[in-house]
Short mmCIF file of C-alpha atoms in Angstrom, two decimals:
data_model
loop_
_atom_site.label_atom_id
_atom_site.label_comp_id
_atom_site.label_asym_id
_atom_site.label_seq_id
_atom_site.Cartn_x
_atom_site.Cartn_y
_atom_site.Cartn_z
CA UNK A 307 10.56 -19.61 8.08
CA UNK A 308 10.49 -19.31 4.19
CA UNK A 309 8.42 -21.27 2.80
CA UNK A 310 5.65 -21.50 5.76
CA UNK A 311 2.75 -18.68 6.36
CA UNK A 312 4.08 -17.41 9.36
CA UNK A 313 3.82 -14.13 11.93
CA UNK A 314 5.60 -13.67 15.33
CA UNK A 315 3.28 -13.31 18.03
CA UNK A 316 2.97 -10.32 19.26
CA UNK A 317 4.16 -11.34 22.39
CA UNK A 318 7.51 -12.17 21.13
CA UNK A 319 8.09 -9.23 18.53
CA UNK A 320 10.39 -7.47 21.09
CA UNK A 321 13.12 -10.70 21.27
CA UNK A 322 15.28 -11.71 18.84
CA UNK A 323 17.48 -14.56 17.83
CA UNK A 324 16.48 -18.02 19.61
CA UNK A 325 14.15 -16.29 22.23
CA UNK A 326 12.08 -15.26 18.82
CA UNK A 327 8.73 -17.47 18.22
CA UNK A 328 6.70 -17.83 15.63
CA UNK A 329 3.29 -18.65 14.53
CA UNK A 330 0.85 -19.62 11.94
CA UNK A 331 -0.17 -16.48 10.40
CA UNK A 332 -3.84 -15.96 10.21
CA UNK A 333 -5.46 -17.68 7.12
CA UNK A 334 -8.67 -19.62 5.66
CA UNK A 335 -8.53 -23.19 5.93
CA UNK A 336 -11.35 -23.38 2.59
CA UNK A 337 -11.32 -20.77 -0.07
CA UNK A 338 -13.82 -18.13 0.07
CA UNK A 339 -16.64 -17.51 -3.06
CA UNK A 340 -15.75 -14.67 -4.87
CA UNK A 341 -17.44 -13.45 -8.11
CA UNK A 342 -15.42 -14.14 -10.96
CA UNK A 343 -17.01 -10.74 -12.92
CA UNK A 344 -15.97 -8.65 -10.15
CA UNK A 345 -12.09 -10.54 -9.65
CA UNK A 346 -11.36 -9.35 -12.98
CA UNK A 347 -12.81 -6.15 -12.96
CA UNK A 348 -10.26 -5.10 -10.45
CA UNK A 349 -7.85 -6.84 -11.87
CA UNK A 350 -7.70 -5.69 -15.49
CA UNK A 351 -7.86 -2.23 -13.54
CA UNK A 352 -4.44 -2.74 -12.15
CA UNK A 353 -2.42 -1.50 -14.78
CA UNK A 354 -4.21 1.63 -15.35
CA UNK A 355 -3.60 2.47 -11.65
CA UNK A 356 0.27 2.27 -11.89
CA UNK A 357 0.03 4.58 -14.86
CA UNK A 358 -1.82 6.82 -12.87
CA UNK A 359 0.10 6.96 -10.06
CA UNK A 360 3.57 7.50 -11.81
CA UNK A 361 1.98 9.99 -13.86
CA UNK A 362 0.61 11.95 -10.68
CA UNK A 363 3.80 11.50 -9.17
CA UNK A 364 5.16 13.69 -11.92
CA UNK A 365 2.97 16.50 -12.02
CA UNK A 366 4.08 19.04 -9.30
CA UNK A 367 1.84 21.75 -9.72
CA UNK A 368 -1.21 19.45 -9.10
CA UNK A 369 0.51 17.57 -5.65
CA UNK A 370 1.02 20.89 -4.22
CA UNK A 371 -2.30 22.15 -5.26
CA UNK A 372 -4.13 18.92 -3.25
CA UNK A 373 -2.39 18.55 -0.20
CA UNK A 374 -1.86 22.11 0.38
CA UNK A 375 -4.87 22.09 3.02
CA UNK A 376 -3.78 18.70 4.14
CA UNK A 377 -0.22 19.46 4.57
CA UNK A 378 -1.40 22.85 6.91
CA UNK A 379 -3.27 20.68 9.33
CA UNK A 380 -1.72 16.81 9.49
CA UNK A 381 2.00 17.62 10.30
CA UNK A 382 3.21 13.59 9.49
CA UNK A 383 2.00 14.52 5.59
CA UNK A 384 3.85 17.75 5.32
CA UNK A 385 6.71 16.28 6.88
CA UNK A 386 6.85 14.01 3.84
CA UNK A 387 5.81 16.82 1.69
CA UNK A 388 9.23 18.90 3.03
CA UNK A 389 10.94 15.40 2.01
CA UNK A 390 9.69 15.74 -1.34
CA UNK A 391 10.47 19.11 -1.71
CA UNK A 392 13.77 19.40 -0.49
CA UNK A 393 14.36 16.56 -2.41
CA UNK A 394 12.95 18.17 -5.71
CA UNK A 395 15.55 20.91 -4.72
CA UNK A 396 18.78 19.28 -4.41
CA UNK A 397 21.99 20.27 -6.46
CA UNK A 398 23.47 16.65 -6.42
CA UNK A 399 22.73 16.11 -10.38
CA UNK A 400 20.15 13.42 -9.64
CA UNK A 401 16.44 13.68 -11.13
CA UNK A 402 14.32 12.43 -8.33
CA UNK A 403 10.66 13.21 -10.11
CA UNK A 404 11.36 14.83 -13.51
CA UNK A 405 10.97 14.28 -17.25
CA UNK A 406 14.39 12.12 -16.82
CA UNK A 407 13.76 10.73 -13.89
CA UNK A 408 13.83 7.10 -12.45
CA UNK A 409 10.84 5.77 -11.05
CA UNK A 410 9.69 2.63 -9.47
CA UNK A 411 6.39 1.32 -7.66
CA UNK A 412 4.96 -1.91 -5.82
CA UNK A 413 0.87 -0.78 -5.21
CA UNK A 414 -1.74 -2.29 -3.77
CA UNK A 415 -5.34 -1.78 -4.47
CA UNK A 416 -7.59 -3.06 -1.83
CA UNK A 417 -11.31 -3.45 -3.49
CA UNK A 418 -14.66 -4.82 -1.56
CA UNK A 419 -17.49 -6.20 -3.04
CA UNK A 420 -20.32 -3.77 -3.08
CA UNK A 421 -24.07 -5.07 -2.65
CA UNK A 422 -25.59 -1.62 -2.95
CA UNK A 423 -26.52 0.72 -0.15
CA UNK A 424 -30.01 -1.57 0.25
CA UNK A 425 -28.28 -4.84 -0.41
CA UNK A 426 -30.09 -4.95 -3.85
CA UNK A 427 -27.84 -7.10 -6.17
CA UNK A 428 -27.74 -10.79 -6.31
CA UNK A 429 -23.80 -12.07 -5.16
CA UNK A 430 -22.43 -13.26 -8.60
CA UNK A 431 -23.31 -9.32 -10.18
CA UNK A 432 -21.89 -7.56 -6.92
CA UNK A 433 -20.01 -4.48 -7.81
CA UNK A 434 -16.38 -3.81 -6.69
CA UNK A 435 -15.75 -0.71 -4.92
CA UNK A 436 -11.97 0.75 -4.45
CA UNK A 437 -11.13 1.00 -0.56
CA UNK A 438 -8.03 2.23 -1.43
CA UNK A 439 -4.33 2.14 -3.13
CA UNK A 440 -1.46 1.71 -1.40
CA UNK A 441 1.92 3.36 -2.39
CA UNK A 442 4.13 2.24 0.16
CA UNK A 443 4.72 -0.96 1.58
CA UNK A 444 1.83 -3.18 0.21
CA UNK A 445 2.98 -6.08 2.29
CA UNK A 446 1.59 -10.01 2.41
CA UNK A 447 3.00 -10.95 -1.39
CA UNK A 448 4.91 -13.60 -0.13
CA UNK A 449 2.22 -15.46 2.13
CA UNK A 450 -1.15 -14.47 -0.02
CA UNK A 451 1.48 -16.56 -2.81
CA UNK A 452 2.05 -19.33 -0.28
CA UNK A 453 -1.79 -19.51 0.98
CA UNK A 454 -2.71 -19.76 -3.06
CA UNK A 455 0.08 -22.66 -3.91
CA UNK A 456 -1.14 -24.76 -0.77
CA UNK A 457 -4.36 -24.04 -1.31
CA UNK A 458 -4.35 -25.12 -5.02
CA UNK A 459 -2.32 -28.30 -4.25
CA UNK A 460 -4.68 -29.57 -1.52
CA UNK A 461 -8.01 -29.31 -2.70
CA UNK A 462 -9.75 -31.13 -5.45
CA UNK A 463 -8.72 -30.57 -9.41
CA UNK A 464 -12.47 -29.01 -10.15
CA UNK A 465 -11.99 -26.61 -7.24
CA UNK A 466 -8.06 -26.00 -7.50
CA UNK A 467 -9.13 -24.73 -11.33
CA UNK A 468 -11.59 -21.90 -9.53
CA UNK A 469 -8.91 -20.79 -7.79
CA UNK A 470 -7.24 -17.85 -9.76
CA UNK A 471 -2.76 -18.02 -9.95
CA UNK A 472 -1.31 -15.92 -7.99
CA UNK A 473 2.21 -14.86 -8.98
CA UNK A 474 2.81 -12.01 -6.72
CA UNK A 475 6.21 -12.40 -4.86
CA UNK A 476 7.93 -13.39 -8.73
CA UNK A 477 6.61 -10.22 -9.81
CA UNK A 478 7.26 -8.05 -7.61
CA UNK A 479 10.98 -9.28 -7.14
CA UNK A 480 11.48 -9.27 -11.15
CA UNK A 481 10.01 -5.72 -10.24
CA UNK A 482 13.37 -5.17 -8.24
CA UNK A 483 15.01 -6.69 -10.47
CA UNK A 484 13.78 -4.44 -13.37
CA UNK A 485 14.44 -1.46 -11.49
CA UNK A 486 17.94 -2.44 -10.54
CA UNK A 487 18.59 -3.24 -14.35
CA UNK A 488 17.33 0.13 -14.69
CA UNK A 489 19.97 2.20 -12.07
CA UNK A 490 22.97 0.22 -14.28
CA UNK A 491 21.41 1.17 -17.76
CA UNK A 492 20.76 4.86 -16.76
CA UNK A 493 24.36 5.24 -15.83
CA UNK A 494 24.07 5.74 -11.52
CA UNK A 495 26.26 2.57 -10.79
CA UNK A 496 29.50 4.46 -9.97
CA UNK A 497 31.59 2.01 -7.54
CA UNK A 498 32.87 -2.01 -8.28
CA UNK A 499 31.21 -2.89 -5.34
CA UNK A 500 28.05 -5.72 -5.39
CA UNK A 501 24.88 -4.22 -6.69
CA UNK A 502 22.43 -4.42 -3.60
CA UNK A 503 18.96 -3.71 -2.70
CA UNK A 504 17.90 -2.63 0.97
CA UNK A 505 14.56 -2.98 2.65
CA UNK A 506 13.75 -0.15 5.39
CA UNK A 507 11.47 -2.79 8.34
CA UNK A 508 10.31 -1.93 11.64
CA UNK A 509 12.33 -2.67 14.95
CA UNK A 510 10.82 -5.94 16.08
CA UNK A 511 8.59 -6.37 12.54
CA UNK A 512 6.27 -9.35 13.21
CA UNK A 513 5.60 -9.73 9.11
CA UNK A 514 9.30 -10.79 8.86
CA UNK A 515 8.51 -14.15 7.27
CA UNK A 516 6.45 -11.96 4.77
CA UNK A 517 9.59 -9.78 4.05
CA UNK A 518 12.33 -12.43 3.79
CA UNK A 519 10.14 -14.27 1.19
CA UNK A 520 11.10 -11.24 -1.15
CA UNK A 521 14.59 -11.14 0.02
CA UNK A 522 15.29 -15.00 -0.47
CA UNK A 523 13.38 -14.63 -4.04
CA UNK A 524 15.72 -11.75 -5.10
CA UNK A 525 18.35 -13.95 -4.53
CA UNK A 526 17.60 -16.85 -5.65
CA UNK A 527 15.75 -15.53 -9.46
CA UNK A 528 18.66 -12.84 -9.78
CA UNK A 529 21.45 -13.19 -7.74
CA UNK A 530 21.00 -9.58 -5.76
CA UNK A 531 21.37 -9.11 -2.22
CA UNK A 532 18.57 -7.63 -0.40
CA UNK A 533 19.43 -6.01 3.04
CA UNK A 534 16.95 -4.89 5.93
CA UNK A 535 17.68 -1.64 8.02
CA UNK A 536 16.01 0.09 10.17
CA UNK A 537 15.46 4.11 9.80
CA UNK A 538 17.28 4.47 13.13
CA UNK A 539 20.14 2.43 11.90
CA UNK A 540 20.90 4.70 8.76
CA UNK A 541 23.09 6.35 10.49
CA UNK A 542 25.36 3.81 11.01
CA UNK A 543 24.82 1.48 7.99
CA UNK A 544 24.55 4.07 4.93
CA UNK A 545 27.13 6.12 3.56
CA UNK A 546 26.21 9.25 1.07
CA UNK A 547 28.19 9.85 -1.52
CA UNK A 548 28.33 13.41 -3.06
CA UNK A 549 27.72 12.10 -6.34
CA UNK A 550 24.10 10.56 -5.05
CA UNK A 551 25.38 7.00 -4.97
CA UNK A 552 24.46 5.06 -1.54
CA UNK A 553 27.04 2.80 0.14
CA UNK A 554 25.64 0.25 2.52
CA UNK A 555 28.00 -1.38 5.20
CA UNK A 556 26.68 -4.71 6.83
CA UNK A 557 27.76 -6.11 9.99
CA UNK A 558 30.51 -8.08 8.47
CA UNK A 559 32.23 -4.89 6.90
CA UNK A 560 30.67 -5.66 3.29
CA UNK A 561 30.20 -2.85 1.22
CA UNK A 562 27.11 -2.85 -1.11
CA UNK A 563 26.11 -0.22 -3.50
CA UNK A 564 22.73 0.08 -2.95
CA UNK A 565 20.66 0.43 -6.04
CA UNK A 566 16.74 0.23 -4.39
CA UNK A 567 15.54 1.21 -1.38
CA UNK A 568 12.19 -0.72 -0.78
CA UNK A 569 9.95 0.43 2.09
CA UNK A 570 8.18 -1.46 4.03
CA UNK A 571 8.28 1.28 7.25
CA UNK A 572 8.44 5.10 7.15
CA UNK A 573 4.05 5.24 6.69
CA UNK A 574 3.66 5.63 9.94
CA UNK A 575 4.67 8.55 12.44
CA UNK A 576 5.84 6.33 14.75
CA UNK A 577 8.76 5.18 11.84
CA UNK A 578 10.52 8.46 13.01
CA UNK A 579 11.32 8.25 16.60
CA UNK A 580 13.76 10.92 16.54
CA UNK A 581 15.20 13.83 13.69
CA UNK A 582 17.79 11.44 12.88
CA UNK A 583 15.06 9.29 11.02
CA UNK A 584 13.66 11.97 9.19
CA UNK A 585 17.53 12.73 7.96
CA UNK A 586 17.96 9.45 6.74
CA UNK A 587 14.81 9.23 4.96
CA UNK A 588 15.87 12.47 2.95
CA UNK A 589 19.12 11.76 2.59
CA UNK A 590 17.71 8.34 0.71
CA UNK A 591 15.41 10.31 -0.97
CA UNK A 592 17.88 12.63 -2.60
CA UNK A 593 20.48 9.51 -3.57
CA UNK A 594 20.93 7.85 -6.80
CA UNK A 595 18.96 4.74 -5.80
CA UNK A 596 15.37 3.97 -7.09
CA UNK A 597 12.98 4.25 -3.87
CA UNK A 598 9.91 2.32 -4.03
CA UNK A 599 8.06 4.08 -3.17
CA UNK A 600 9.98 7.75 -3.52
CA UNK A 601 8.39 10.21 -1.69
CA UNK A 602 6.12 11.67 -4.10
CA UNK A 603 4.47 8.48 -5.32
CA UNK A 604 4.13 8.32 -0.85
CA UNK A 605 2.01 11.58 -1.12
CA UNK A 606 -0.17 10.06 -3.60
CA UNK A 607 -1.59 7.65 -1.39
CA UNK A 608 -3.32 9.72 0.90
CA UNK A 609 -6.73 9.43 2.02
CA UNK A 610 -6.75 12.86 0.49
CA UNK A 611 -5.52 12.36 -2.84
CA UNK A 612 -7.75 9.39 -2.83
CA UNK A 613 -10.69 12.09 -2.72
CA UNK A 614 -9.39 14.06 -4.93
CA UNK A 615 -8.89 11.92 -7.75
CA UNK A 616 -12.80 10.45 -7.74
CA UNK A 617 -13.78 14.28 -8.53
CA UNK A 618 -14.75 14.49 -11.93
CA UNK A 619 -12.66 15.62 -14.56
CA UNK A 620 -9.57 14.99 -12.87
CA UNK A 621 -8.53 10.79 -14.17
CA UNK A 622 -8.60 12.74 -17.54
CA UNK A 623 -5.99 14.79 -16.78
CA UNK A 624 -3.43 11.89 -16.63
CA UNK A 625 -5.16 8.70 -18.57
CA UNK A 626 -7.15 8.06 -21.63
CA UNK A 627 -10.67 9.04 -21.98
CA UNK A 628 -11.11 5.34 -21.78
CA UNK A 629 -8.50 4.66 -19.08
CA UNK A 630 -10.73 7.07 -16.69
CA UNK A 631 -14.07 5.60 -17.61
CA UNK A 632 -12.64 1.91 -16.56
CA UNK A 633 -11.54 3.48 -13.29
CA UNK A 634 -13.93 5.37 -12.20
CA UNK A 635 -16.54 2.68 -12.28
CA UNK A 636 -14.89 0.92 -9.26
CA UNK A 637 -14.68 4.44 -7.27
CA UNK A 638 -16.92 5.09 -4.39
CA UNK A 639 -18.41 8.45 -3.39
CA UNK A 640 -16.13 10.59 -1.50
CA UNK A 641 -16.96 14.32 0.33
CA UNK A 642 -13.84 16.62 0.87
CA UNK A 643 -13.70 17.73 4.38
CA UNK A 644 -11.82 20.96 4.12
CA UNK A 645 -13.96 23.86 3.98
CA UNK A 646 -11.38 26.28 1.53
CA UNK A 647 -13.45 23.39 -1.45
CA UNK A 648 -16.80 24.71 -0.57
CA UNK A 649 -18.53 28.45 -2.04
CA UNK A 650 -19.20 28.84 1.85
CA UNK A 651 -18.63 26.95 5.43
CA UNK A 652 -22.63 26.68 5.55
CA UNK A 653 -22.27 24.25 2.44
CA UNK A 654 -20.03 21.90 4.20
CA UNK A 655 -22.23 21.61 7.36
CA UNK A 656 -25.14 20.90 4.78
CA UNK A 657 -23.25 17.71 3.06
CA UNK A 658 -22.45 17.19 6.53
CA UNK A 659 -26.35 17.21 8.14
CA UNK A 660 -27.20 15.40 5.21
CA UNK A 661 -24.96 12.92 4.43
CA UNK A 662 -23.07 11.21 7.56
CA UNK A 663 -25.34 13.09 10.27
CA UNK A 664 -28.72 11.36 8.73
CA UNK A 665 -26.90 8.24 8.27
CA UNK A 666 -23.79 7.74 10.10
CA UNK A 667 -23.85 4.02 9.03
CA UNK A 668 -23.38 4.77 5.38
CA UNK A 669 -19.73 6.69 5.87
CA UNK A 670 -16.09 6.24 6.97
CA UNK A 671 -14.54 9.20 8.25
CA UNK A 672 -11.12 8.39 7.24
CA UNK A 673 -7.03 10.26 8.87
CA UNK A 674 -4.28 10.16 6.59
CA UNK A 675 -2.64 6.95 8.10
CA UNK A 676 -1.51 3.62 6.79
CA UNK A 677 -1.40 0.46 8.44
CA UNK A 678 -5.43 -0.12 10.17
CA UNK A 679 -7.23 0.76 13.02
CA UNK A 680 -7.22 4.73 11.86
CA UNK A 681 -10.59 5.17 10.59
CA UNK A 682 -13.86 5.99 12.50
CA UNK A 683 -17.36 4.60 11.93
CA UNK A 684 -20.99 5.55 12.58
CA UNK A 685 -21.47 6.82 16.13
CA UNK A 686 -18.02 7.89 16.61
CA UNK A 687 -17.76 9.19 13.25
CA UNK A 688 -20.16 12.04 14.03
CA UNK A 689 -19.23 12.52 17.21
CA UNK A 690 -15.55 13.10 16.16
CA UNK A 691 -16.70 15.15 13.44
CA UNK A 692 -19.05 17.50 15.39
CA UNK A 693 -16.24 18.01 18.14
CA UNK A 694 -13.69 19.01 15.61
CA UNK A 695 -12.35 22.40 14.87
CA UNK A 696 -12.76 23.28 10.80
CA UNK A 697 -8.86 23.34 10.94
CA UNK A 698 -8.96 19.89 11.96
CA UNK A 699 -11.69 18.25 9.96
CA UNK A 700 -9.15 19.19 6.72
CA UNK A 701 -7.38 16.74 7.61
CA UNK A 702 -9.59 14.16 6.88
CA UNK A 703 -12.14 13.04 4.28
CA UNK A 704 -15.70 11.47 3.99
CA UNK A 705 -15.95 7.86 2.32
CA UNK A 706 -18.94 6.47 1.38
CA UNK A 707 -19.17 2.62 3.20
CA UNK A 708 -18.87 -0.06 1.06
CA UNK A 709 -21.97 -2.63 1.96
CA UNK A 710 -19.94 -5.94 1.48
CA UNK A 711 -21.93 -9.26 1.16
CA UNK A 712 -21.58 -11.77 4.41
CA UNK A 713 -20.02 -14.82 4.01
CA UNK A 714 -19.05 -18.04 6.18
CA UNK A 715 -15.49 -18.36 6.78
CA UNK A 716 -13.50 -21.15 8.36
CA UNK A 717 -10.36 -20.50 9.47
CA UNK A 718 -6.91 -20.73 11.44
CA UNK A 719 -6.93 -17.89 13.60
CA UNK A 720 -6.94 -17.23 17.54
CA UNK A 721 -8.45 -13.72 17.48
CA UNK A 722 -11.62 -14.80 15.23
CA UNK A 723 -12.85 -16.82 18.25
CA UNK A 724 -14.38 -19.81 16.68
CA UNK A 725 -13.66 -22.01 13.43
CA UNK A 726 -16.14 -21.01 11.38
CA UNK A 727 -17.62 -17.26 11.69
CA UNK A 728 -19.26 -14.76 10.01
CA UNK A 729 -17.13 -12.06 7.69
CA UNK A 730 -16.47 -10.15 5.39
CA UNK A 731 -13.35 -9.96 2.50
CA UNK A 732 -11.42 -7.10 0.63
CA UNK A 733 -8.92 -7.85 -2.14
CA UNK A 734 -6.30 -5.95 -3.85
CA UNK A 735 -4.24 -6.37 -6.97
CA UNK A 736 -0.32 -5.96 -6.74
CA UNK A 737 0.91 -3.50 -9.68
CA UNK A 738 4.37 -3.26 -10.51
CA UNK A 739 5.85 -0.16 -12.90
CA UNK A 740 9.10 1.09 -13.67
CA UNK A 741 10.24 3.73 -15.89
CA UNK A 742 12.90 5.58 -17.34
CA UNK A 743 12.17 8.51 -18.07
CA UNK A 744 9.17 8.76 -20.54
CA UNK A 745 9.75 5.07 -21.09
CA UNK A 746 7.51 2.86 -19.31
CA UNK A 747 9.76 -0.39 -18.77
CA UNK A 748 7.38 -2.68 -16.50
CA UNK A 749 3.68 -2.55 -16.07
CA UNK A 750 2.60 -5.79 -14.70
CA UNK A 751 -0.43 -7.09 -11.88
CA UNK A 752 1.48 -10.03 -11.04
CA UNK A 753 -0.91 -11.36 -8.40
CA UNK A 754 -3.63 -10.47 -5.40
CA UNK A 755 -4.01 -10.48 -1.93
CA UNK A 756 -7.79 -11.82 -0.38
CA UNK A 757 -7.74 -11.23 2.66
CA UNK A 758 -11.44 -11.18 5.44
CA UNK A 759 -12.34 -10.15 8.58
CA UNK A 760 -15.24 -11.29 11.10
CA UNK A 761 -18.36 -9.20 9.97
CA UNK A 762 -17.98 -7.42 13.33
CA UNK A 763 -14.60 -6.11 12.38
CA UNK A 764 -14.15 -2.34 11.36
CA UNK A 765 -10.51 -3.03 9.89
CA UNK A 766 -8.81 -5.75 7.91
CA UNK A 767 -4.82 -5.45 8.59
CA UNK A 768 -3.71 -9.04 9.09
CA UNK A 769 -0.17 -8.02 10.76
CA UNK A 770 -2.44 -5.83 13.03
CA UNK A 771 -4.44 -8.03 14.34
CA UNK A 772 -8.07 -7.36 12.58
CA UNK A 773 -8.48 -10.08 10.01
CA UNK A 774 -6.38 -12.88 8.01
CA UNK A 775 -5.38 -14.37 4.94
CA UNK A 776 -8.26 -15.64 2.15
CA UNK A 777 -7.91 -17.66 -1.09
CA UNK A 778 -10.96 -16.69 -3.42
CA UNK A 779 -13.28 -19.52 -5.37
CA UNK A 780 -14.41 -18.32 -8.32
CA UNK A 781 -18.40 -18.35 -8.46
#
């Protein structure tokens, strides 16, 4: 279970223990051409992006100021908002998102190859267009390493050598490690009890084999332990300390004082079954531990905050004049939907009639939801939109559709239908930052996750069903 590329059917994700099954996760059986120009366009990007978000993350005024319209109509975003602000407000002692405080993040940012609205450009000088960067649990870093080491092994030396390293579960578990190196140096640890990380899953998670790969790596590179709790199980497996320090108690009466809290849950409504969830994700939030992501750096990867930082003018607030340039080049074009960021509601309806209404093709209309199957294309799109109170619409923004070249794919999976098919691929660079303070102690893109989709598809999530696991071939 460790060392394949594995999911549990979905058929099975309810059982546990021997009744449990699992199953070759979706994946290429023959790397996929990729341009080599584009690759490392996103790549050297990487690092800029976990600057940016850490710095966002930081400036309150300017969170408030963009989700303020969001936060009034999507009640799962100001939920998290009321996390971060009751969390900026607590009297324990502990700076959660300050000058001084503690901050870790494992992104993701997903990129597709761009062939202009017309199909214009020739494959090798296809542009790369940011889909968008994900702030909490950017999952797969364990099998996209996997798919890349078998991969490289089994085919030929001249084609192994097009196929780019990929070193993503090392770094993003020296990444824990970094950040747990960090809680001991900045003077949290407080009890003699093992220094621990915990992972917040899903009841029934069918990635687990995804998840454990980061939990047997911790342990084995740097001795940590690396728990997995549910948010419904808080309750029962966390202890809160007045001081901010977070005990965790495992099934055989261990005590672990838990250093990181790593999410890979809580992005989804459905994460909070009951008010008791919500309590235990700000009671986290407001311990001593390093969250990754903490509830700020959550905010900041909204659909809406991913509009709002492609306006112009606004990368310069927190990056280099240089820094912004290189990003902005892989942005797409983006419409706000919430009327209060128009001189009138007439000016709205005219982007509106203009843009998506002429050529419903050309956009995504996109919720602020992780984990696929959320957005709405063409047809639907407008119809959505046109049906939808002004209220409403705020709650969602306009994305210009990236026009990705076709490719042939051949491949292990049951839901594509046949061996080989046409698709699609989207990539995304893993970034890994921790700081202390105003010192910046990691800033690394350890590795990438390729992952395609039939052509047909409208999504891409491999755990949900919509596309699997790529290797790219440099062209």
């Amino acid at each position: 279970m460790n060392n394949g590329i594995l999911l549990v059917p979905a058929k099975t994700q309810h059982l546990t223990g021997r009744d449990r099954r699992f199953q070759p996760a979706p994946a290429a059986i023959i790397p996929t051409p990729t341009p080599r120009r584009a690759f490392e366009v996103g790549r050297a990007a990487q690092c800029i992006v976990n600057r940016l978000v850490d710095a966002v993350t930081l400036d309150h005024e300017f969170l408030v100021q963009a989700l303020r319209s969001t936060c009034a109509v999507d009640e799962f975003t100001n939920e998290i908002f009321k996390v971060y602000m009751a969390a900026r407000e607590s009297t324990n002692g502990i700076s959660q998102y300050g000058p001084t405080a503690l901050r870790a993040h494992v992104l993701r940012n997903d990129f597709m190859l761009h062939l202009g609205a017309n199909k214009e450009l020739a494959f090798q000088d296809a542009e790369i267009h940011n889909v968008e960067i994900n702030t909490i649990a950017a999952g797969f870093a364990t099998l996209s390493t996997r798919l890349v080491e078998a991969m490289r092994m089994l085919e030929a030396p001249e084609v192994a050598s097009r196929i780019p390293e990929n070193n993503a579960l090392a770094g993003v578990v020296d990444g824990f490690k970094a950040a747990l190196d960090a809680y001991v140096t900045a003077g949290r640890r407080r009890t003699s009890n093992p220094l621990a990380a915990v992972m917040m899953v899903q009841p029934g998670e069918r990635n687990i084999c995804d998840q454990r790969g980061l939990e047997v790596e911790l342990r084995r590179r740097h001795g940590h332990r690396m728990a997995r709790v549910t948010l419904e199980e808080a309750a029962q497996r966390f202890t809160y300390m007045a001081d901010g320090t977070l005990l965790y108690t495992g099934v055989d009466g261990l005590q672990l004082e838990v250093g990181l809290v790593y999410y890979r849950s809580g992005y989804s409504p459905d994460d909070y079954p009951t008010p008791a969830c919500w309590e235990a994700r700000l009671n986290i939030e407001t311990s001593a531990a390093v969250k990754v992501p903490n509830a700020a750096a959550h905010l900041v990867g909204t659909k809406k905050m991913q509009q709002v930082l492609a306006q112009p003018g606004i990368l310069e607030k927190f990056l280099s004049a240089a820094e912004a340039t290189t990003l902005a080049k892989t942005f797409t074009r983006f419409y706000s939907l919430d009327a209060a960021d128009y001189a009138t509601p007439a000016a709205l309806e005219a982007v509106l009639e203009q843009e998506i209404y002429a050529h419903p093709d050309d956009w995504v209309l996109k919720p602020q939801r992780e984990g696929g199957g959320n957005n709405y294309y063409g047809a639907d799109a407008v119809q959505r939109l046109r049906a939808m109170s002004p209220e409403k619409r705020a709650g969602f923004i306009l994305m210009a559709r990236i026009h990705a070249p076709i490719l042939q794919t051949s491949a292990l999976a049951e839901q594509c239908g046949h061996d080989t098919f046409a698709s699609v691929t989207e990539f995304g660079f893993y970034g890994v930052f921790v700081a202390n303070g105003a010192t910046e102690l990691v800033n690394t893109q350890p590795g990438y996750l390729m992952r395609t989709k039939p052509a047909s598809s409208l999504e891409t999530g491999v755990a949900a069903g919509f596309g699997l696991i790529d290797v790219p071939l440099f062209v």
